[in-house]
Short mmCIF file of C-alpha atoms and ligand atoms in Angstrom, two decimals:
data_model
loop_
_atom_site.label_atom_id
_atom_site.label_comp_id
_atom_site.label_asym_id
_atom_site.label_seq_id
_atom_site.Cartn_x
_atom_site.Cartn_y
_atom_site.Cartn_z
CA UNK V 1 89.86 91.71 106.04
CA UNK V 2 89.65 90.64 102.57
CA UNK V 3 93.59 90.63 102.28
CA UNK V 4 93.99 90.86 105.98
CA UNK V 5 95.84 87.97 107.71
CA UNK V 6 92.86 85.54 109.26
CA UNK V 7 92.95 85.02 112.73
CA UNK V 8 93.71 81.55 114.02
CA UNK V 9 92.98 81.74 117.74
CA UNK V 10 90.67 83.73 120.19
CA UNK V 11 90.61 83.77 123.31
CA UNK V 12 86.91 84.08 124.95
CA UNK V 13 87.52 87.08 127.24
CA UNK V 14 83.87 87.96 128.36
CA UNK V 15 81.18 86.14 127.13
CA UNK V 16 77.74 86.54 128.23
CA UNK V 17 74.72 86.01 125.41
CA UNK V 18 72.82 88.77 126.19
CA UNK V 19 69.68 89.51 124.71
CA UNK V 20 70.20 92.59 121.93
CA UNK V 21 70.95 95.70 123.67
CA UNK V 22 68.64 98.40 122.66
CA UNK V 23 70.60 101.19 120.94
CA UNK V 24 72.39 103.22 123.68
CA UNK V 25 71.50 107.16 124.37
CA UNK V 26 74.13 109.38 123.08
CA UNK V 27 77.06 109.69 125.20
CA UNK V 28 79.62 112.85 125.64
CA UNK V 29 81.57 113.09 122.50
CA UNK V 30 79.42 110.83 120.50
CA UNK V 31 78.75 113.40 117.53
CA UNK V 32 82.54 114.16 117.36
CA UNK V 33 83.59 110.66 117.36
CA UNK V 34 80.94 110.36 114.49
CA UNK V 35 82.22 113.17 112.69
CA UNK V 36 85.95 111.63 112.59
CA UNK V 37 84.64 108.26 111.91
CA UNK V 38 82.68 109.65 108.65
CA UNK V 39 85.51 111.84 107.25
CA UNK V 40 87.77 108.73 107.53
CA UNK V 41 85.34 106.28 106.13
CA UNK V 42 84.66 108.79 103.05
CA UNK V 43 88.20 109.47 102.78
CA UNK V 44 88.87 106.79 99.50
CA UNK V 45 92.05 105.10 100.73
CA UNK V 46 92.14 102.23 97.84
CA UNK V 47 95.68 101.81 96.49
CA UNK V 48 94.48 102.64 93.30
CA UNK V 49 92.58 105.75 93.65
CA UNK V 50 92.99 106.94 97.04
CA UNK V 51 95.32 108.19 99.32
CA UNK V 52 96.39 107.28 102.88
CA UNK V 53 98.24 110.45 103.03
CA UNK V 54 95.20 112.51 103.09
CA UNK V 55 93.61 110.41 105.83
CA UNK V 56 96.69 110.30 107.71
CA UNK V 57 96.79 114.10 107.51
CA UNK V 58 93.08 114.28 108.44
CA UNK V 59 93.39 112.68 111.74
CA UNK V 60 96.68 114.68 112.34
CA UNK V 61 94.88 117.89 112.20
CA UNK V 62 92.33 116.19 114.63
CA UNK V 63 94.82 115.37 117.28
CA UNK V 64 96.77 118.87 116.82
CA UNK V 65 93.37 120.35 117.40
CA UNK V 66 92.74 118.38 120.45
CA UNK V 67 96.29 119.56 121.55
CA UNK V 68 99.06 116.97 120.54
CA UNK V 69 102.48 119.27 119.86
CA UNK V 70 103.77 118.88 116.48
CA UNK V 71 106.88 116.90 118.13
CA UNK V 72 104.21 114.22 119.18
CA UNK V 73 102.76 113.46 115.28
CA UNK V 74 104.67 112.23 112.71
CA UNK V 75 103.36 112.11 109.08
CA UNK V 76 105.59 109.74 107.51
CA UNK V 77 105.58 109.15 103.90
CA UNK V 78 107.87 106.55 101.89
CA UNK V 79 109.97 108.10 99.22
CA UNK V 80 108.19 107.37 95.83
CA UNK V 81 104.82 106.52 97.42
CA UNK V 82 103.36 110.09 98.16
CA UNK V 83 99.79 108.43 98.39
CA UNK V 84 101.06 105.81 101.08
CA UNK V 85 101.23 108.01 104.06
CA UNK V 86 101.45 106.86 107.83
CA UNK V 87 100.95 108.68 111.01
CA UNK V 88 102.22 108.04 114.54
CA UNK V 89 101.13 109.73 117.49
CA UNK V 90 102.30 110.03 121.18
CA UNK V 91 100.54 110.46 124.65
CA UNK V 92 103.30 110.70 127.24
CA UNK V 93 103.60 108.68 129.97
CA UNK V 94 104.43 109.55 133.55
CA UNK V 95 106.87 106.62 134.14
CA UNK V 96 109.78 106.97 131.28
CA UNK V 97 110.87 103.56 131.98
CA UNK V 98 107.52 101.73 131.21
CA UNK V 99 107.36 100.31 127.99
CA UNK V 100 104.71 101.97 125.84
CA UNK V 101 101.24 100.47 124.48
CA UNK V 102 101.01 100.57 120.74
CA UNK V 103 97.51 101.22 119.13
CA UNK V 104 98.06 99.82 115.56
CA UNK V 105 95.12 100.14 112.82
CA UNK V 106 95.40 100.41 109.17
CA UNK V 107 93.86 103.31 107.58
CA UNK V 108 93.92 101.61 103.73
CA UNK V 109 91.06 99.63 102.51
CA UNK V 110 90.06 97.24 99.61
CA UNK V 111 89.27 98.40 96.44
CA UNK V 112 85.27 98.43 96.17
CA UNK V 113 83.58 99.18 92.63
CA UNK V 114 80.43 101.27 92.87
CA UNK V 115 78.46 98.97 90.42
CA UNK V 116 79.37 96.14 93.37
CA UNK V 117 77.74 97.63 96.00
CA UNK V 118 74.30 98.51 96.84
CA UNK V 119 75.13 101.78 98.37
CA UNK V 120 77.89 104.14 97.65
CA UNK V 121 80.91 102.47 99.51
CA UNK V 122 82.69 105.68 100.28
CA UNK V 123 79.79 107.34 101.97
CA UNK V 124 78.63 106.41 105.67
CA UNK V 125 75.34 105.37 105.64
CA UNK V 126 73.78 104.08 108.80
CA UNK V 127 70.46 101.81 108.73
CA UNK V 128 68.75 99.86 111.44
CA UNK V 129 71.65 100.11 113.85
CA UNK V 130 74.33 99.07 111.25
CA UNK V 131 77.04 101.06 109.12
CA UNK V 132 77.31 100.07 105.66
CA UNK V 133 80.60 101.35 104.06
CA UNK V 134 84.13 100.21 102.82
CA UNK V 135 86.18 99.88 105.77
CA UNK V 136 83.22 100.82 108.24
CA UNK V 137 84.66 97.71 110.25
CA UNK V 138 88.06 96.91 108.77
CA UNK V 139 90.04 98.94 109.80
CA UNK V 140 88.54 102.57 109.92
CA UNK V 141 86.00 101.39 113.02
CA UNK V 142 89.20 100.73 114.97
CA UNK V 143 91.70 103.45 113.36
CA UNK V 144 88.49 106.27 114.52
CA UNK V 145 88.03 104.52 118.18
CA UNK V 146 92.12 104.72 118.31
CA UNK V 147 92.18 108.30 117.27
CA UNK V 148 89.25 109.41 119.18
CA UNK V 149 90.49 107.61 122.14
CA UNK V 150 93.74 109.78 122.00
CA UNK V 151 91.97 113.04 121.46
CA UNK V 152 89.95 112.34 124.63
CA UNK V 153 92.84 111.44 126.71
CA UNK V 154 94.62 114.79 125.60
CA UNK V 155 91.35 116.74 126.15
CA UNK V 156 90.75 115.20 129.79
CA UNK V 157 94.49 115.64 130.68
CA UNK V 158 94.88 112.14 131.13
CA UNK V 159 98.25 110.95 132.24
CA UNK V 160 99.03 107.48 131.36
CA UNK V 161 101.91 105.27 133.32
CA UNK V 162 102.96 104.55 129.99
CA UNK V 163 103.26 106.00 126.67
CA UNK V 164 100.36 105.30 124.66
CA UNK V 165 101.55 105.05 120.88
CA UNK V 166 99.28 105.68 117.93
CA UNK V 167 99.96 104.16 114.73
CA UNK V 168 97.86 104.61 111.49
CA UNK V 169 99.61 102.73 108.93
CA UNK V 170 98.80 102.42 104.85
CA UNK V 171 99.26 99.04 102.74
CA UNK V 172 97.83 96.44 105.14
CA UNK V 173 95.53 95.17 102.25
CA UNK V 174 98.33 95.30 99.67
CA UNK V 175 101.40 94.40 101.33
CA UNK V 176 102.82 93.19 98.10
CA UNK V 177 102.74 96.72 96.69
CA UNK V 178 103.34 98.37 100.19
CA UNK V 179 103.40 97.54 103.55
CA UNK V 180 103.11 100.57 105.74
CA UNK V 181 103.48 98.64 109.31
CA UNK V 182 106.97 96.89 108.12
CA UNK V 183 108.15 100.08 106.64
CA UNK V 184 107.66 101.90 109.96
CA UNK V 185 109.35 99.03 111.75
CA UNK V 186 112.23 99.20 109.42
CA UNK V 187 112.47 103.10 109.38
CA UNK V 188 111.13 104.22 112.56
CA UNK V 189 111.31 101.14 115.09
CA UNK V 190 111.88 103.44 118.22
CA UNK V 191 108.76 105.41 117.61
CA UNK V 192 106.77 101.93 117.29
CA UNK V 193 108.47 99.70 120.12
CA UNK V 194 106.15 99.12 122.48
CA UNK V 195 105.34 96.24 125.15
CA UNK V 196 102.46 95.38 123.45
CA UNK V 197 100.09 96.15 120.42
CA UNK V 198 96.44 96.32 120.11
CA UNK V 199 95.33 95.45 116.43
CA UNK V 200 92.81 94.24 114.69
CA UNK V 201 91.98 90.40 114.22
CA UNK V 202 90.20 88.61 116.75
CA UNK V 203 86.91 89.96 116.41
CA UNK V 204 83.65 88.82 118.08
CA UNK V 205 80.72 87.03 117.31
CA UNK V 206 76.84 88.01 117.57
CA UNK V 207 74.19 85.36 117.34
CA UNK V 208 71.24 87.44 115.73
CA UNK V 209 71.82 90.58 117.78
CA UNK V 210 73.05 88.90 120.87
CA UNK V 211 76.73 89.44 122.05
CA UNK V 212 78.52 85.94 122.28
CA UNK V 213 81.94 86.78 122.82
CA UNK V 214 85.16 89.34 122.66
CA UNK V 215 87.86 87.74 121.58
CA UNK V 216 91.89 88.40 122.01
CA UNK V 217 94.09 87.26 119.61
CA UNK V 218 96.83 85.54 120.65
CA UNK V 219 98.02 83.81 117.08
CA UNK V 220 97.82 84.70 113.30
CA UNK V 221 98.01 82.70 109.99
CA UNK V 222 99.81 84.04 107.07
CA UNK V 223 98.69 85.20 103.92
CA UNK V 224 100.15 83.31 100.95
CA UNK V 225 98.72 83.35 97.27
CA UNK V 226 100.09 80.50 94.41
CA UNK V 227 100.18 80.75 90.86
CA UNK V 228 98.80 77.85 89.10
CA UNK V 229 99.65 77.59 84.91
CA UNK V 230 99.13 75.18 82.41
CA UNK V 231 100.47 75.87 78.76
CA UNK V 232 99.73 73.77 75.92
CA UNK V 233 100.24 74.21 72.09
CA UNK V 234 96.27 74.66 71.51
CA UNK V 235 95.02 74.46 67.70
CA UNK V 236 91.91 75.18 66.37
CA UNK V 237 88.46 74.52 68.22
CA UNK V 238 86.73 72.51 65.35
CA UNK V 239 89.63 69.39 66.27
CA UNK V 240 89.59 69.41 69.80
CA UNK V 241 91.94 66.91 71.58
CA UNK V 242 91.81 66.18 75.35
CA UNK V 243 94.94 67.46 76.42
CA UNK V 244 93.60 70.95 76.91
CA UNK V 245 94.87 73.47 79.46
CA UNK V 246 91.52 74.44 80.79
CA UNK V 247 90.55 71.15 81.59
CA UNK V 248 94.17 70.56 83.30
CA UNK V 249 93.59 73.42 85.44
CA UNK V 250 89.77 73.12 86.09
CA UNK V 251 91.00 69.35 87.12
CA UNK V 252 93.35 70.53 89.38
CA UNK V 253 91.31 73.17 91.28
CA UNK V 254 88.51 71.15 91.65
CA UNK V 255 90.72 68.78 93.77
CA UNK V 256 91.66 71.69 95.78
CA UNK V 257 88.23 72.48 96.23
CA UNK V 258 87.58 69.14 98.05
CA UNK V 259 90.36 68.73 99.85
CA UNK V 260 91.06 69.48 103.66
CA UNK V 261 94.08 70.37 104.92
CA UNK V 262 94.60 68.41 108.45
CA UNK V 263 93.39 70.04 111.32
CA UNK V 264 95.59 71.25 113.91
CA UNK V 265 94.53 72.40 117.29
CA UNK V 266 97.28 74.70 119.08
CA UNK V 267 97.02 76.01 122.63
CA UNK V 268 95.08 78.75 121.73
CA UNK V 269 92.66 77.09 119.84
CA UNK V 270 92.27 74.57 122.56
CA UNK V 271 91.55 77.31 125.26
CA UNK V 272 89.10 78.85 122.74
CA UNK V 273 86.64 75.44 122.45
CA UNK V 274 87.27 74.78 126.36
CA UNK V 275 85.93 78.51 127.12
CA UNK V 276 83.63 78.58 124.43
CA UNK V 277 81.81 75.25 124.75
CA UNK V 278 79.41 75.91 127.74
CA UNK V 279 78.48 79.48 126.14
CA UNK V 280 77.76 78.17 123.08
CA UNK V 281 76.05 75.13 124.29
CA UNK V 282 74.18 72.73 121.86
CA UNK V 283 75.68 70.78 119.32
CA UNK V 284 78.88 72.97 118.71
CA UNK V 285 79.72 73.61 122.34
CA UNK V 286 79.30 69.71 122.56
CA UNK V 287 81.76 69.32 119.29
CA UNK V 288 83.97 71.93 121.17
CA UNK V 289 84.29 70.09 124.29
CA UNK V 290 84.51 66.72 122.50
CA UNK V 291 87.31 68.20 120.17
CA UNK V 292 89.65 68.66 123.06
CA UNK V 293 90.36 64.84 123.70
CA UNK V 294 93.82 63.72 122.41
CA UNK V 295 94.07 62.73 119.83
CA UNK V 296 91.35 64.89 118.23
CA UNK V 297 88.49 63.07 117.25
CA UNK V 298 87.97 63.33 113.78
CA UNK V 299 83.77 63.38 113.89
CA UNK V 300 84.00 66.47 116.21
CA UNK V 301 86.69 68.12 113.85
CA UNK V 302 84.20 67.39 111.05
CA UNK V 303 81.29 68.81 112.58
CA UNK V 304 82.95 72.04 114.04
CA UNK V 305 84.11 72.70 110.42
CA UNK V 306 80.93 73.16 109.08
CA UNK V 307 81.23 76.55 110.43
CA UNK V 308 83.62 78.25 108.00
CA UNK V 309 85.00 80.88 110.80
CA UNK V 310 85.81 77.48 112.73
CA UNK V 311 86.77 75.60 110.05
CA UNK V 312 89.45 77.86 109.23
CA UNK V 313 90.67 78.28 112.95
CA UNK V 314 91.43 74.67 113.01
CA UNK V 315 93.30 74.06 109.58
CA UNK V 316 95.32 76.29 106.62
CA UNK V 317 92.69 76.96 104.25
CA UNK V 318 93.20 77.26 100.16
CA UNK V 319 91.02 78.59 97.96
CA UNK V 320 90.78 79.11 94.22
CA UNK V 321 90.32 83.44 93.70
CA UNK V 322 90.94 84.11 90.21
CA UNK V 323 91.34 82.15 86.90
CA UNK V 324 92.21 83.45 83.06
CA UNK V 325 92.17 80.93 80.45
CA UNK V 326 92.30 80.84 76.74
CA UNK V 327 92.64 83.85 73.89
CA UNK V 328 90.18 83.37 71.63
CA UNK V 329 86.53 82.28 71.37
CA UNK V 330 87.55 79.44 68.47
CA UNK V 331 90.80 78.31 69.76
CA UNK V 332 92.19 75.45 71.81
CA UNK V 333 93.78 77.24 74.93
CA UNK V 334 97.31 77.79 74.94
CA UNK V 335 97.36 78.85 78.80
CA UNK V 336 95.40 78.64 81.40
CA UNK V 337 96.25 80.45 84.84
CA UNK V 338 94.63 80.56 88.39
CA UNK V 339 95.36 82.08 91.84
CA UNK V 340 94.98 80.01 94.80
CA UNK V 341 94.81 82.07 98.01
CA UNK V 342 95.89 80.04 101.23
CA UNK V 343 95.68 81.08 104.69
CA UNK V 344 98.26 79.25 106.60
CA UNK V 345 98.55 78.00 110.14
CA UNK V 346 101.18 78.78 112.77
CA UNK V 347 104.14 76.67 112.33
CA UNK V 348 103.37 75.62 109.12
CA UNK V 349 105.58 76.58 105.77
CA UNK V 350 104.22 78.29 102.41
CA UNK V 351 106.51 75.66 100.83
CA UNK V 352 105.21 72.62 102.35
CA UNK V 353 101.54 73.93 101.47
CA UNK V 354 102.63 74.19 98.01
CA UNK V 355 103.97 70.96 97.93
CA UNK V 356 100.76 69.25 99.40
CA UNK V 357 98.60 71.72 96.75
CA UNK V 358 100.92 69.75 94.02
CA UNK V 359 100.21 66.36 95.73
CA UNK V 360 96.78 66.83 95.86
CA UNK V 361 96.30 67.78 92.16
CA UNK V 362 98.62 64.92 91.17
CA UNK V 363 99.05 66.51 87.36
CA UNK V 364 102.23 67.12 86.28
CA UNK V 365 100.78 69.46 83.37
CA UNK V 366 100.03 72.23 86.46
CA UNK V 367 102.72 73.95 87.04
CA UNK V 368 102.47 75.88 90.68
CA UNK V 369 104.71 78.49 92.39
CA UNK V 370 104.42 81.08 95.24
CA UNK V 371 103.21 84.23 94.14
CA UNK V 372 104.06 87.88 95.29
CA UNK V 373 106.27 87.83 98.45
CA UNK V 374 106.66 84.31 100.61
CA UNK V 375 105.19 85.24 104.25
CA UNK V 376 107.22 83.69 106.64
CA UNK V 377 106.25 81.24 109.20
CA UNK V 378 104.31 82.41 112.04
CA UNK V 379 104.87 81.59 115.43
CA UNK V 380 102.53 78.67 117.16
CA UNK V 381 100.67 80.91 119.60
CA UNK V 382 101.74 80.40 123.45
CA UNK V 383 99.22 82.02 125.62
CA UNK V 384 100.97 82.13 129.05
CA UNK V 385 104.42 84.36 128.54
CA UNK V 386 102.61 86.40 125.62
CA UNK V 387 99.52 87.86 127.20
CA UNK V 388 100.31 91.65 128.38
CA UNK V 389 101.48 91.83 131.71
CA UNK V 390 98.79 93.80 134.11
CA UNK V 391 99.34 97.69 134.03
ZN1 LIG L 401 91.94 94.96 108.15
#
C-alpha cells in the first residue's frame, strides 16, 4: 500500500469487537489456496527485477486447469513492456442483460531490499498465525483470494446471475511508470465493464487480536508527489554564508512537518464516525460522536487526529519522503531537493495543495512543482446512489 491511493472513508459494515478467534481448522481447499498464495507471493513482481507477466501466466494456468476455456482467459501484455502483463478472466453468468461484477486486484508489489527485511521478502513465512512477505497483504492476499474463488466457482459448477470478471493488474504501485488498470480501461474497456468493482482499500481493524470492523470503501484520496528545489551559487565550506540551499530546504520541510491541512469530514467519513463511535467506545468513541456536530469541533478533531489512520481520513496529508542535497563534503551546496508526498482528499485539487505548501513554507528560494503525473481530482464520496444494488 506504499504507493496505493489511501482510503478516505470506510463504512462500518459488520462490527463486533469479538474476542480473538482460535485459528480455524483446515477447510476444504485450504491446501490448494495456500499453494496458490505461496506461488503468487514467491513470484517477484517488483518493477525493477520482477515480472507481473510470470505471475499472470501462473494464475492463468491455474484457472485453465480448473476448467476455464482459453477464450475466457486473456493474458494482456502492453507493447514494449513485456514484464508488465495483466490477466482478465470471466465466469459467465446466466443473465446476459445483468452487468458484471469485477474483482480487481493488483499483482505487482513495492520494491523490497533483502537487507531491510528480517525475513526473505519473497518467501512466504507464517509465524504465530501471521504471514510475512512482500505483498502478503497488499495486494496478493486479495489477488490470491479472488483467483481461488474463481477456481472454486468453476469447479463447483456455480452459475452466477451476472458475469463475474477477474482482473489481475500490474503497475498499481508504480503508476508513473505503467498503470495496468488504466491501460486495460483504455484498451480493453468492454472486458472491464461492470456494475461495480471490488478492490483493495478499505481494510479493517484489529485491536490486539480482536476483530473490530471490516470496511467498505466509498471514496478515495489521490496520490501526488511534489518536488522542492533550492539552488545556490555555492562556495567553499571554510567561508560559509547564511544563504545555504540545505538550510532553506530544511526550513521549508520543517514548516510542512508542523502544518496540518484543514480537517474536512465528508458524507462517508461522517457515517463512519457515527457507526464506529459506539463500537469503539472510550475516548475515541466519544470524540467521533462529538466530531459529528456542525461546525466540526476543533477539539474533537485534534483528539481523533492522534491516530494516524483517522487523521489521514479527515484531511489531506503531506510528508517529506526523500531529500538529496550537496555535492561534496567540503563545499557549500549548490542544489538541495526533496520529495513531498501528499494524499489529497476528494474534491481538492493538486494545484491548490501545491499553492498551500508554498504558502506554508513562505520562502521564495524554494521552488515547488508537481512530480510525475498529475492526479485527477477525486470525486467526493456520496453514499446512497453509489452503493451496489442488491443482487
Ligand atoms: Zn495495493
